[in-house]
Tab-separated table of C-alpha atoms and ligand atoms in Angstrom:
chain	number	residue	atom	x	y	z
A	1	MET	CA	2.174	20.211	12.568
A	2	ASN	CA	-1.113	19.374	10.977
A	3	PRO	CA	-0.661	20.428	7.370
A	4	LEU	CA	-4.396	20.428	6.727
A	5	PRO	CA	-6.370	23.446	7.871
A	6	SER	CA	-9.748	21.817	7.459
A	7	ARG	CA	-11.991	19.042	8.730
A	8	ALA	CA	-9.313	16.417	8.296
A	9	ALA	CA	-8.013	15.493	11.712
A	10	ARG	CA	-6.915	12.342	13.454
A	11	HIS	CA	-9.998	10.404	14.360
A	12	ILE	CA	-10.435	7.567	16.820
A	13	VAL	CA	-11.468	5.382	13.885
A	14	GLN	CA	-8.084	5.939	12.267
A	15	ASN	CA	-6.293	4.731	15.384
A	16	GLU	CA	-7.943	1.356	15.588
A	17	PRO	CA	-5.696	-1.125	17.398
A	18	LEU	CA	-5.395	-4.816	16.555
A	19	LEU	CA	-7.757	-7.228	18.300
A	20	PHE	CA	-4.721	-8.829	19.909
A	21	GLU	CA	-3.848	-5.519	21.514
A	22	VAL	CA	-7.248	-4.920	23.130
A	23	SER	CA	-7.859	-8.501	24.222
A	24	ALA	CA	-8.380	-9.098	27.957
A	25	PRO	CA	-8.519	-12.533	29.590
A	26	GLY	CA	-12.010	-13.839	30.306
A	27	LYS	CA	-13.941	-11.461	28.025
A	28	ARG	CA	-16.669	-13.202	26.083
A	29	GLY	CA	-18.912	-12.399	23.166
A	30	SER	CA	-21.802	-14.466	24.506
A	31	GLN	CA	-23.584	-15.009	27.754
A	32	LEU	CA	-25.443	-18.264	28.355
A	33	ALA	CA	-27.709	-19.248	31.215
A	34	PRO	CA	-26.186	-21.755	33.651
A	35	LEU	CA	-26.639	-25.363	32.534
A	36	ASP	CA	-29.407	-27.336	34.185
A	37	VAL	CA	-28.481	-30.597	32.426
A	38	PRO	CA	-25.289	-32.655	32.589
A	39	ILE	CA	-22.436	-31.369	30.442
A	40	ALA	CA	-21.890	-33.377	27.255
A	41	ALA	CA	-18.705	-31.891	25.863
A	42	PRO	CA	-18.310	-32.269	22.093
A	43	PRO	CA	-15.070	-33.921	20.994
A	44	ALA	CA	-12.291	-31.329	20.794
A	45	VAL	CA	-11.879	-30.207	17.185
A	46	ARG	CA	-8.674	-28.414	17.827
A	47	GLY	CA	-6.727	-27.302	20.820
A	48	ALA	CA	-6.826	-23.833	22.270
A	49	ILE	CA	-5.022	-21.242	20.176
A	50	ALA	CA	-2.405	-19.528	22.254
A	51	GLY	CA	-3.005	-15.814	22.579
A	52	PHE	CA	-6.366	-15.941	20.810
A	53	PRO	CA	-8.038	-12.570	21.457
A	54	GLU	CA	-10.835	-12.436	24.011
A	55	LEU	CA	-13.325	-9.613	23.509
A	56	SER	CA	-16.907	-8.591	24.047
A	57	GLU	CA	-19.363	-8.593	21.182
A	58	LEU	CA	-19.483	-4.798	21.011
A	59	GLU	CA	-15.700	-4.565	20.775
A	60	VAL	CA	-15.679	-6.999	17.867
A	61	ILE	CA	-18.523	-5.210	16.099
A	62	ARG	CA	-16.848	-1.817	16.497
A	63	HIS	CA	-13.496	-3.145	15.375
A	64	TYR	CA	-14.747	-4.570	12.094
A	65	THR	CA	-17.179	-1.740	11.440
A	66	ARG	CA	-14.369	0.781	11.857
A	67	LEU	CA	-12.081	-1.216	9.615
A	68	SER	CA	-14.797	-1.331	6.971
A	69	THR	CA	-14.798	2.469	6.863
A	70	TRP	CA	-11.153	2.481	5.839
A	71	ASN	CA	-12.255	1.261	2.447
A	72	TYR	CA	-12.909	3.836	-0.200
A	73	GLY	CA	-15.644	2.721	-2.548
A	74	VAL	CA	-17.889	4.129	-5.218
A	75	ASP	CA	-20.539	4.314	-2.483
A	76	THR	CA	-18.374	6.754	-0.515
A	77	GLY	CA	-17.263	9.130	-3.235
A	78	LEU	CA	-15.939	9.854	-6.713
A	79	TYR	CA	-13.724	7.029	-7.957
A	80	PRO	CA	-12.012	8.405	-11.068
A	81	LEU	CA	-9.713	5.419	-11.648
A	82	GLY	CA	-9.052	5.580	-15.390
A	83	SER	CA	-9.604	2.474	-17.514
A	84	CYS	CA	-11.558	0.798	-14.692
A	85	THR	CA	-14.982	2.429	-15.226
A	86	MET	CA	-15.839	2.588	-11.532
A	87	LYS	CA	-19.485	3.476	-12.028
A	88	TYR	CA	-22.231	3.188	-9.477
A	89	ASN	CA	-23.671	-0.314	-9.081
A	90	ALA	CA	-27.383	0.388	-8.792
A	91	ARG	CA	-29.171	-1.305	-5.896
A	92	VAL	CA	-31.882	-2.627	-8.184
A	93	ASN	CA	-29.220	-4.911	-9.722
A	94	GLU	CA	-28.474	-6.308	-6.292
A	95	LEU	CA	-32.135	-6.836	-5.571
A	96	VAL	CA	-32.663	-8.765	-8.791
A	97	SER	CA	-29.583	-10.928	-8.336
A	98	ARG	CA	-30.813	-12.010	-4.909
A	99	LEU	CA	-34.311	-13.038	-6.004
A	100	GLU	CA	-35.304	-16.456	-4.809
A	101	GLY	CA	-34.442	-18.980	-7.505
A	102	LEU	CA	-31.654	-16.781	-8.892
A	103	GLY	CA	-29.558	-15.954	-5.858
A	104	ASP	CA	-29.746	-19.505	-4.533
A	105	ALA	CA	-29.575	-21.398	-7.837
A	106	HIS	CA	-26.928	-24.095	-7.588
A	107	PRO	CA	-24.454	-24.641	-10.412
A	108	LEU	CA	-25.031	-28.400	-10.229
A	109	GLN	CA	-28.801	-28.018	-10.527
A	110	PRO	CA	-29.975	-30.126	-13.503
A	111	GLU	CA	-30.500	-28.269	-16.746
A	112	HIS	CA	-34.209	-28.992	-16.931
A	113	LEU	CA	-34.593	-27.156	-13.605
A	114	SER	CA	-32.459	-24.233	-14.786
A	115	ARG	CA	-34.499	-22.980	-17.714
A	116	GLY	CA	-35.084	-19.601	-16.095
A	117	ALA	CA	-31.383	-19.090	-15.508
A	118	LEU	CA	-30.645	-20.141	-19.088
A	119	ALA	CA	-33.320	-17.740	-20.338
A	120	ILE	CA	-31.578	-14.907	-18.473
A	121	MET	CA	-28.277	-15.856	-20.084
A	122	GLN	CA	-29.997	-16.011	-23.458
A	123	GLN	CA	-31.565	-12.570	-23.053
A	124	LEU	CA	-28.275	-11.082	-21.880
A	125	SER	CA	-26.468	-12.704	-24.822
A	126	ARG	CA	-28.974	-11.235	-27.288
A	127	ASP	CA	-28.683	-7.778	-25.765
A	128	LEU	CA	-24.886	-7.854	-25.771
A	129	LEU	CA	-24.877	-9.004	-29.402
A	130	GLU	CA	-27.221	-6.155	-30.301
A	131	ILE	CA	-24.974	-3.671	-28.479
A	132	THR	CA	-21.742	-4.952	-30.065
A	133	GLY	CA	-23.047	-5.855	-33.539
A	134	MET	CA	-21.418	-9.272	-33.307
A	135	ALA	CA	-22.843	-12.712	-34.249
A	136	ALA	CA	-22.256	-15.111	-31.341
A	137	ILE	CA	-21.088	-14.918	-27.755
A	138	THR	CA	-19.816	-16.862	-24.740
A	139	LEU	CA	-20.497	-15.668	-21.204
A	140	GLN	CA	-17.993	-18.029	-19.579
A	141	PRO	CA	-14.861	-15.922	-18.935
A	142	ALA	CA	-14.627	-14.503	-15.432
A	143	ALA	CA	-12.786	-11.281	-16.310
A	144	GLY	CA	-11.549	-9.160	-19.171
A	145	ALA	CA	-8.131	-10.777	-19.121
A	146	GLN	CA	-9.649	-14.251	-19.327
A	147	GLY	CA	-11.886	-13.031	-22.137
A	148	GLU	CA	-8.787	-11.897	-24.014
A	149	LEU	CA	-7.222	-15.326	-23.647
A	150	THR	CA	-10.452	-16.997	-24.783
A	151	GLY	CA	-10.631	-14.699	-27.814
A	152	ILE	CA	-7.014	-15.173	-28.821
A	153	LEU	CA	-7.302	-18.964	-28.457
A	154	MET	CA	-10.317	-18.813	-30.792
A	155	ILE	CA	-8.294	-16.775	-33.279
A	156	ARG	CA	-5.525	-19.342	-33.084
A	157	ALA	CA	-8.018	-22.159	-33.695
A	158	ALA	CA	-9.648	-20.310	-36.608
A	159	LEU	CA	-6.344	-19.618	-38.329
A	160	SER	CA	-5.212	-23.225	-37.831
A	161	ALA	CA	-8.510	-24.366	-39.355
A	162	ARG	CA	-7.729	-22.140	-42.369
A	163	GLY	CA	-4.356	-23.894	-42.572
A	164	ASP	CA	-2.673	-20.556	-41.907
A	165	ALA	CA	-1.217	-20.722	-38.392
A	166	ARG	CA	0.699	-17.539	-37.667
A	167	ARG	CA	3.237	-16.499	-35.085
A	168	THR	CA	2.826	-12.909	-33.957
A	169	VAL	CA	0.248	-10.574	-32.494
A	170	LEU	CA	0.492	-6.821	-33.023
A	171	ILE	CA	-0.223	-4.623	-30.014
A	172	PRO	CA	-0.115	-0.806	-29.855
A	173	ASP	CA	2.258	0.759	-27.329
A	174	SER	CA	-0.713	2.308	-25.487
A	175	ALA	CA	-2.308	-1.107	-24.735
A	176	HIS	CA	-3.284	-2.448	-21.337
A	177	GLY	CA	-0.671	-4.849	-19.938
A	178	THR	CA	-3.079	-7.775	-20.113
A	179	ASN	CA	-2.994	-7.641	-23.946
A	180	PRO	CA	0.671	-8.601	-24.413
A	181	ALA	CA	0.398	-11.017	-21.487
A	182	THR	CA	-2.542	-12.748	-23.191
A	183	ALA	CA	-0.774	-13.029	-26.535
A	184	ALA	CA	2.338	-14.439	-24.859
A	185	ILE	CA	0.368	-16.993	-22.820
A	186	ALA	CA	-1.394	-18.103	-26.009
A	187	GLY	CA	2.047	-18.793	-27.508
A	188	TYR	CA	2.410	-15.750	-29.754
A	189	GLN	CA	5.293	-13.381	-30.133
A	190	VAL	CA	4.297	-9.819	-29.344
A	191	GLN	CA	5.169	-7.067	-31.780
A	192	ASN	CA	4.830	-3.486	-30.598
A	193	LEU	CA	2.962	-0.997	-32.755
A	194	LYS	CA	3.792	2.704	-32.473
A	195	SER	CA	1.277	5.444	-31.767
A	196	ASN	CA	1.328	8.574	-33.927
A	197	PRO	CA	1.360	12.141	-32.546
A	198	ASP	CA	-2.451	12.051	-32.321
A	199	GLY	CA	-2.241	9.101	-29.911
A	200	THR	CA	-3.772	6.646	-32.392
A	201	VAL	CA	-2.430	3.737	-34.453
A	202	ASP	CA	0.319	4.811	-36.841
A	203	MET	CA	-0.986	3.552	-40.204
A	204	SER	CA	2.437	3.426	-41.814
A	205	ASP	CA	3.818	1.380	-38.912
A	206	LEU	CA	0.827	-0.964	-39.222
A	207	ASN	CA	1.368	-1.208	-42.971
A	208	ARG	CA	5.022	-2.098	-42.392
A	209	LEU	CA	4.412	-4.711	-39.677
A	210	MET	CA	1.189	-6.362	-40.878
A	211	ASN	CA	2.591	-9.354	-42.740
A	212	GLY	CA	1.795	-13.035	-43.314
A	213	GLU	CA	3.053	-13.973	-39.838
A	214	VAL	CA	0.621	-11.734	-37.959
A	215	ALA	CA	-2.356	-13.608	-36.547
A	216	ALA	CA	-4.122	-10.620	-35.075
A	217	LEU	CA	-4.037	-6.996	-34.133
A	218	MET	CA	-5.224	-6.453	-30.553
A	219	LEU	CA	-6.721	-3.012	-30.413
A	220	THR	CA	-8.558	-1.112	-27.703
A	221	ASN	CA	-11.127	1.346	-29.025
A	222	PRO	CA	-11.367	3.982	-27.774
A	223	ASN	CA	-7.793	3.318	-26.836
A	224	THR	CA	-6.319	3.682	-23.375
A	225	LEU	CA	-5.590	7.353	-24.059
A	226	GLY	CA	-9.364	7.791	-24.262
A	227	ILE	CA	-9.072	8.505	-27.984
A	228	PHE	CA	-11.270	6.958	-30.665
A	229	GLU	CA	-9.311	5.233	-33.442
A	230	GLU	CA	-10.738	7.202	-36.344
A	231	ASP	CA	-8.984	5.033	-38.914
A	232	ILE	CA	-10.664	1.915	-37.556
A	233	HIS	CA	-12.207	0.935	-40.934
A	234	ARG	CA	-8.865	1.276	-42.736
A	235	ILE	CA	-7.130	-0.598	-39.910
A	236	ALA	CA	-9.639	-3.475	-40.114
A	237	ASP	CA	-9.388	-3.617	-43.923
A	238	LEU	CA	-5.600	-3.742	-43.857
A	239	VAL	CA	-5.520	-6.518	-41.230
A	240	HIS	CA	-8.107	-8.556	-43.158
A	241	GLU	CA	-6.477	-8.052	-46.570
A	242	ARG	CA	-3.301	-9.582	-45.181
A	243	GLY	CA	-5.064	-12.565	-43.660
A	244	GLY	CA	-5.157	-11.496	-40.002
A	245	LEU	CA	-8.012	-11.004	-37.575
A	246	LEU	CA	-8.937	-7.942	-35.534
A	247	TYR	CA	-9.310	-8.395	-31.768
A	248	MET	CA	-10.895	-5.561	-29.846
A	249	ASP	CA	-10.329	-5.099	-26.144
A	250	GLY	CA	-13.798	-3.843	-25.231
A	251	ALA	CA	-12.938	-2.551	-21.754
A	252	ASN	CA	-13.746	0.952	-22.972
A	253	MET	CA	-17.218	0.178	-24.300
A	254	ASN	CA	-18.651	2.742	-21.890
A	255	ALA	CA	-17.733	5.271	-24.560
A	256	LEU	CA	-19.582	3.408	-27.337
A	257	VAL	CA	-22.695	1.621	-26.041
A	258	GLY	CA	-25.741	2.674	-28.057
A	259	ARG	CA	-23.624	4.904	-30.288
A	260	SER	CA	-21.268	2.739	-32.281
A	261	ARG	CA	-20.867	-1.010	-32.719
A	262	PRO	CA	-17.535	-2.821	-33.048
A	263	GLY	CA	-19.192	-5.421	-35.302
A	264	ASP	CA	-19.928	-2.617	-37.756
A	265	PHE	CA	-16.362	-1.319	-37.831
A	266	GLY	CA	-14.651	-4.591	-38.684
A	267	VAL	CA	-13.908	-6.256	-35.349
A	268	ASP	CA	-13.778	-10.083	-35.488
A	269	VAL	CA	-13.511	-10.904	-31.779
A	270	MET	CA	-13.945	-8.774	-28.684
A	271	HIS	CA	-14.494	-9.050	-24.976
A	272	LEU	CA	-16.709	-6.974	-22.727
A	273	ASN	CA	-16.143	-6.238	-19.070
A	274	LEU	CA	-19.561	-6.523	-17.471
A	275	HIS	CA	-17.964	-5.272	-14.243
A	276	LYS	CA	-16.979	-2.048	-15.990
A	277	THR	CA	-19.451	-1.080	-18.694
A	278	PHE	CA	-22.495	-2.902	-17.332
A	279	SER	CA	-22.237	-1.803	-13.719
A	280	THR	CA	-21.649	-5.132	-12.007
A	281	PRO	CA	-19.476	-4.546	-8.941
A	282	HIS	CA	-15.733	-4.906	-9.120
A	283	GLY	CA	-12.697	-4.457	-7.027
A	284	GLY	CA	-10.511	-6.743	-5.002
A	285	GLY	CA	-10.119	-9.066	-7.955
A	286	GLY	CA	-13.647	-10.173	-8.585
A	287	PRO	CA	-16.026	-11.672	-9.248
A	288	GLY	CA	-16.086	-10.184	-12.711
A	289	SER	CA	-17.386	-11.254	-16.071
A	290	GLY	CA	-15.721	-10.973	-19.476
A	291	PRO	CA	-18.034	-12.273	-22.230
A	292	VAL	CA	-16.447	-12.741	-25.649
A	293	ALA	CA	-18.373	-11.909	-28.804
A	294	VAL	CA	-17.337	-13.110	-32.255
A	295	LYS	CA	-18.255	-12.899	-35.919
A	296	ARG	CA	-19.887	-15.886	-37.600
A	297	GLU	CA	-16.591	-17.363	-38.833
A	298	LEU	CA	-15.387	-17.897	-35.268
A	299	GLU	CA	-18.597	-19.343	-33.861
A	300	PRO	CA	-17.510	-23.012	-34.186
A	301	PHE	CA	-14.609	-22.327	-31.808
A	302	LEU	CA	-16.622	-20.932	-28.886
A	303	PRO	CA	-16.013	-22.626	-25.517
A	304	ILE	CA	-18.419	-25.441	-24.650
A	305	PRO	CA	-21.167	-25.618	-23.703
A	306	VAL	CA	-22.658	-23.095	-26.129
A	307	LEU	CA	-26.013	-21.611	-25.258
A	308	VAL	CA	-28.286	-22.264	-28.231
A	309	THR	CA	-31.946	-21.757	-29.020
A	310	ARG	CA	-33.920	-24.902	-29.805
A	311	HIS	CA	-37.059	-24.502	-31.857
A	312	ASP	CA	-39.281	-27.436	-31.160
A	313	GLY	CA	-42.649	-26.034	-32.025
A	314	GLY	CA	-44.183	-22.752	-32.989
A	315	ASP	CA	-42.537	-21.047	-29.989
A	316	ASP	CA	-39.772	-18.415	-29.824
A	317	GLY	CA	-37.340	-21.172	-29.030
A	318	ARG	CA	-36.074	-22.348	-25.674
A	319	PRO	CA	-32.522	-21.941	-24.431
A	320	ASP	CA	-30.432	-25.100	-24.279
A	321	LEU	CA	-26.806	-26.058	-23.856
A	322	ASP	CA	-24.914	-27.591	-26.772
A	323	TYR	CA	-21.890	-29.711	-25.918
A	324	ALA	CA	-21.434	-31.311	-29.357
A	325	ARG	CA	-19.013	-28.761	-30.776
A	326	PRO	CA	-16.058	-30.577	-32.361
A	327	HIS	CA	-14.082	-27.368	-33.085
A	328	SER	CA	-14.580	-25.769	-29.670
A	329	ILE	CA	-11.478	-24.564	-27.852
A	330	GLY	CA	-12.958	-26.350	-24.816
A	331	ARG	CA	-14.077	-25.031	-21.485
A	332	VAL	CA	-12.471	-21.924	-20.046
A	333	ARG	CA	-14.403	-21.760	-16.797
A	334	ALA	CA	-16.279	-24.099	-14.471
A	335	PHE	CA	-20.046	-24.159	-14.954
A	336	HIS	CA	-21.298	-21.170	-16.966
A	337	GLY	CA	-19.350	-18.212	-15.625
A	338	ASN	CA	-20.253	-15.809	-12.843
A	339	PHE	CA	-24.019	-16.044	-13.075
A	340	GLY	CA	-24.629	-13.361	-10.445
A	341	MET	CA	-22.953	-10.887	-12.796
A	342	PHE	CA	-25.298	-11.860	-15.629
A	343	THR	CA	-28.428	-10.994	-13.656
A	344	ARG	CA	-26.908	-7.696	-12.545
A	345	ALA	CA	-25.793	-6.734	-16.057
A	346	LEU	CA	-29.161	-7.656	-17.536
A	347	ALA	CA	-30.931	-5.655	-14.822
A	348	TYR	CA	-28.709	-2.681	-15.697
A	349	ILE	CA	-29.459	-2.990	-19.414
A	350	MET	CA	-33.204	-3.388	-18.903
A	351	ALA	CA	-33.457	-0.639	-16.307
A	352	ASN	CA	-31.775	1.791	-18.701
A	353	GLY	CA	-33.363	0.675	-21.944
A	354	CYS	CA	-32.019	1.814	-25.325
A	355	ASP	CA	-32.368	5.526	-24.647
A	356	GLY	CA	-30.926	5.201	-21.161
A	357	LEU	CA	-27.855	3.349	-22.403
A	358	LYS	CA	-27.244	6.012	-25.048
A	359	GLN	CA	-27.615	8.724	-22.451
A	360	THR	CA	-25.164	6.908	-20.198
A	361	THR	CA	-22.552	6.895	-22.940
A	362	GLU	CA	-23.079	10.564	-23.673
A	363	ASP	CA	-22.901	11.540	-20.007
A	364	ALA	CA	-19.693	9.537	-19.508
A	365	VAL	CA	-18.073	11.371	-22.446
A	366	LEU	CA	-19.446	14.734	-21.334
A	367	ASN	CA	-18.111	14.282	-17.780
A	368	ALA	CA	-14.608	13.405	-18.968
A	369	ASN	CA	-14.546	16.403	-21.276
A	370	TYR	CA	-15.848	18.726	-18.567
A	371	LEU	CA	-12.913	17.700	-16.370
A	372	ARG	CA	-10.501	18.064	-19.246
A	373	GLN	CA	-11.738	21.560	-20.015
A	374	LYS	CA	-11.573	22.687	-16.379
A	375	LEU	CA	-8.171	21.177	-15.595
A	376	GLU	CA	-6.455	22.336	-18.752
A	377	GLY	CA	-4.076	25.069	-17.712
A	378	ASP	CA	-3.385	23.628	-14.264
A	379	TYR	CA	-2.289	20.323	-15.770
A	380	ALA	CA	-0.769	19.370	-19.108
A	381	ILE	CA	-3.037	17.554	-21.564
A	382	ALA	CA	-1.213	14.540	-22.994
A	383	TYR	CA	-2.774	14.679	-26.469
A	384	ALA	CA	-4.631	17.474	-28.222
A	385	THR	CA	-6.960	14.909	-29.858
A	386	PRO	CA	-10.493	15.082	-28.377
A	387	SER	CA	-11.274	12.751	-25.481
A	388	MET	CA	-14.002	10.172	-25.219
A	389	HIS	CA	-14.947	8.790	-21.773
A	390	GLU	CA	-11.615	9.397	-20.063
A	391	VAL	CA	-8.870	11.962	-20.235
A	392	VAL	CA	-5.139	11.498	-19.824
A	393	LEU	CA	-3.269	14.417	-18.268
A	394	SER	CA	0.393	14.494	-17.331
A	395	ASP	CA	2.502	15.905	-14.522
A	396	ALA	CA	4.659	17.898	-16.970
A	397	LEU	CA	3.788	21.225	-15.252
A	398	GLN	CA	4.437	19.860	-11.736
A	399	ALA	CA	7.557	17.785	-12.438
A	400	PRO	CA	9.860	20.877	-12.476
A	401	HIS	CA	8.849	21.373	-8.795
A	402	GLY	CA	9.714	17.763	-8.019
A	403	VAL	CA	6.043	16.748	-7.832
A	404	HIS	CA	5.021	13.711	-9.862
A	405	THR	CA	1.829	11.898	-10.764
A	406	GLY	CA	2.126	9.493	-7.814
A	407	ASP	CA	2.456	12.403	-5.371
A	408	ILE	CA	-0.605	14.188	-6.708
A	409	ALA	CA	-2.557	10.927	-6.507
A	410	LYS	CA	-1.566	10.474	-2.841
A	411	ARG	CA	-2.496	14.051	-2.056
A	412	LEU	CA	-5.959	13.499	-3.552
A	413	ILE	CA	-6.549	11.004	-0.727
A	414	ASP	CA	-6.198	13.868	1.775
A	415	TYR	CA	-8.890	15.729	-0.120
A	416	GLY	CA	-11.193	12.724	0.164
A	417	PHE	CA	-10.976	11.336	-3.353
A	418	HIS	CA	-9.832	8.028	-4.679
A	419	PRO	CA	-6.772	8.627	-6.854
A	420	TYR	CA	-6.898	8.498	-10.636
A	421	THR	CA	-4.829	5.853	-12.461
A	422	VAL	CA	-1.140	6.595	-12.073
A	423	SER	CA	1.598	6.232	-14.725
A	424	PHE	CA	-0.632	4.462	-17.260
A	425	PRO	CA	-0.747	4.359	-20.234
A	426	LEU	CA	3.000	3.955	-20.423
A	427	VAL	CA	3.323	6.064	-23.584
A	428	VAL	CA	2.619	9.192	-21.532
A	429	ARG	CA	5.352	10.243	-19.147
A	430	GLY	CA	3.856	11.003	-15.730
A	431	ALA	CA	0.393	9.943	-16.861
A	432	MET	CA	-2.699	10.851	-14.831
A	433	MET	CA	-5.627	8.939	-16.272
A	434	ILE	CA	-9.017	10.196	-15.153
A	435	GLU	CA	-12.360	8.503	-15.827
A	436	PRO	CA	-15.226	10.057	-13.874
A	437	THR	CA	-17.957	7.871	-15.498
A	438	GLU	CA	-21.535	9.013	-15.937
A	439	SER	CA	-22.195	8.390	-12.229
A	440	ALA	CA	-20.469	11.648	-11.242
A	441	SER	CA	-22.767	14.612	-10.759
A	442	ARG	CA	-21.762	18.138	-11.692
A	443	ALA	CA	-21.201	18.823	-7.966
A	444	ASP	CA	-18.884	15.782	-7.648
A	445	LEU	CA	-16.906	16.949	-10.652
A	446	ASP	CA	-16.619	20.509	-9.317
A	447	ASP	CA	-15.364	19.238	-5.945
A	448	PHE	CA	-12.802	17.073	-7.693
A	449	ILE	CA	-11.705	19.969	-9.896
A	450	ALA	CA	-11.321	22.194	-6.834
A	451	ALA	CA	-9.128	19.559	-5.170
A	452	MET	CA	-6.990	19.103	-8.272
A	453	ARG	CA	-6.539	22.873	-8.621
A	454	ALA	CA	-5.625	23.219	-4.963
A	455	ILE	CA	-3.003	20.500	-5.384
A	456	ALA	CA	-1.599	22.224	-8.482
A	457	GLU	CA	-1.232	25.369	-6.369
A	458	GLU	CA	0.447	23.424	-3.558
A	459	ALA	CA	2.839	21.876	-6.063
A	460	ARG	CA	3.970	25.409	-6.976
A	461	THR	CA	4.114	26.913	-3.487
A	462	GLN	CA	4.794	24.083	-1.015
A	463	PRO	CA	5.759	20.996	-3.014
A	464	GLU	CA	6.924	19.031	0.049
A	465	LEU	CA	3.316	18.989	1.287
A	466	VAL	CA	2.394	17.056	-1.847
A	467	THR	CA	5.448	14.828	-2.027
A	468	SER	CA	4.933	13.622	1.548
A	469	ALA	CA	1.169	13.021	1.235
A	470	PRO	CA	-1.092	11.450	2.364
A	471	HIS	CA	-1.248	13.112	5.785
A	472	THR	CA	-4.727	12.084	6.924
A	473	THR	CA	-4.555	8.315	6.640
A	474	LYS	CA	-3.602	5.779	9.272
A	475	ILE	CA	-0.421	4.964	7.392
A	476	SER	CA	1.298	7.644	5.356
A	477	ARG	CA	3.636	7.053	2.423
A	478	LEU	CA	4.612	3.417	2.030
A	479	ASP	CA	7.879	2.134	0.691
A	480	GLU	CA	6.145	0.778	-2.379
A	481	ALA	CA	9.038	-1.339	-3.612
A	482	ALA	CA	9.393	-3.031	-0.220
A	483	ALA	CA	5.627	-3.433	0.082
A	484	ALA	CA	5.575	-5.245	-3.252
A	485	ARG	CA	8.717	-7.304	-2.820
A	486	ARG	CA	8.660	-8.116	0.882
A	487	PRO	CA	5.030	-7.905	1.900
A	488	ILE	CA	4.287	-8.711	5.521
A	489	LEU	CA	0.965	-10.459	5.422
A	490	ARG	CA	0.822	-11.994	8.898
A	491	TRP	CA	0.735	-10.479	12.346
A	492	ARG	CA	3.167	-12.102	14.743
A	493	PRO	CA	3.282	-11.499	18.470
A	494	ALA	CA	6.118	-9.245	19.475
B	501	PLP	C1	-9.616	-3.581	-17.154
B	501	PLP	C2	-8.976	-3.750	-18.469
B	501	PLP	C3	-8.553	-5.016	-18.922
B	501	PLP	C4	-8.583	-6.254	-18.050
B	501	PLP	O1	-9.846	-6.586	-17.577
B	501	PLP	P1	-10.009	-7.385	-16.193
B	501	PLP	O2	-11.466	-7.621	-16.076
B	501	PLP	O3	-9.446	-6.499	-15.127
B	501	PLP	O4	-9.224	-8.656	-16.319
B	501	PLP	C5	-8.033	-5.106	-20.185
B	501	PLP	N1	-7.892	-4.024	-20.962
B	501	PLP	C6	-8.271	-2.794	-20.570
B	501	PLP	C7	-8.111	-1.629	-21.512
B	501	PLP	C8	-8.805	-2.615	-19.303
B	501	PLP	O5	-9.160	-1.382	-18.906
């Protein structure tokens, strides 16, 4: 029985066999004219591989082209994966990053031949400092998580320099898993901070826990529930009064850019995810970029080399690298970070300009709230507090029918959408975290809403259709525990 009435049917592309299965002896991908000179065989590099597939060029091309269409990307449709900010990566960014001299710059190129690249890093640094309201920045870290570690190591160094080394880091229960992992790797004990019924930091819990042993509070703002921490000034004051520092996980800056600056609301250290907020591509683990911005007090601890401006004349100053930084925490990344991400992020910033960046932020917030408004009723809203750039729903209305967040996510695949983020943040039971980003058009959002409503109806009337989804993919429901614990990563002949 095909449970789907519509266009979704088994397609030849979905039934792609392995190359080993379609191989036939003697098939070749190339055809050369007969030799008219004596054969000079090159020395054998390796012996023949038993069972190596033999195919024509067209078969190979079709195979890999078909496989490539199994990927779902932001170029194929709405990608509402909450917390990940899967926005469109504009082609102009790609064009700029491939320009001669940028795309083929070598990391070992001498500094005096890299002034243009350094100038790009300098311009990007200035723009990011303007956007965040911070004082100094490093572009080295390759991802948000590495930025967190860099930031926390700087906090540790700064507190040691004050002669006030401390032992714990406070982290709200709604935080991303990388936050506690970072604090633990940096040698801190993690202390959990409760959320209040509004989904924000519980001030009395913070007041109780913020003592002389707390090095930092790691806060995401807006937090992972998509809620702005309205008490942020009071939070920052309390942490500072008691000798701690405020770290902000800036992964959610897409809700703030051009509107509000962490440097103005008391943040001491923060990271940015260029691959989220600034439209550089991400997925599959990289390459990303997680610059870390700090207030003046933490500047001496930045990783080396630090990009500085040398004024040796009446000019605006030229960018240069400073290695003589006795208090630096050291290098965190080879060379200068993922340079290709810097050109893309700068292209994004410059293409948008100030007004464009503001508009982007507003559209991202508007889109999330449009979804929230339209899905309310069919799905439970986790917190009544207004949403910023993402909205967290829950499966509370579907769970009585035996349908949970993971099932609804799988069913969305049948409707042609990438699933939202499942079961995160952990504070919400059955969480469904949806972040459409500003890239979604009204039509995209309406299609997504229609799919979500249809699934809500299915959950009421034929729940087994949802709990056994997806039905239109090559492989249906996986045993997720087995897939994680006993992954089979290699094909072996039968
Ligand atoms: C994505 C994310 C991170 C981690 O960033 P990576 O670049 O994936 O390492 C940390 N915190 C939050 C809130 C995030 O959304």
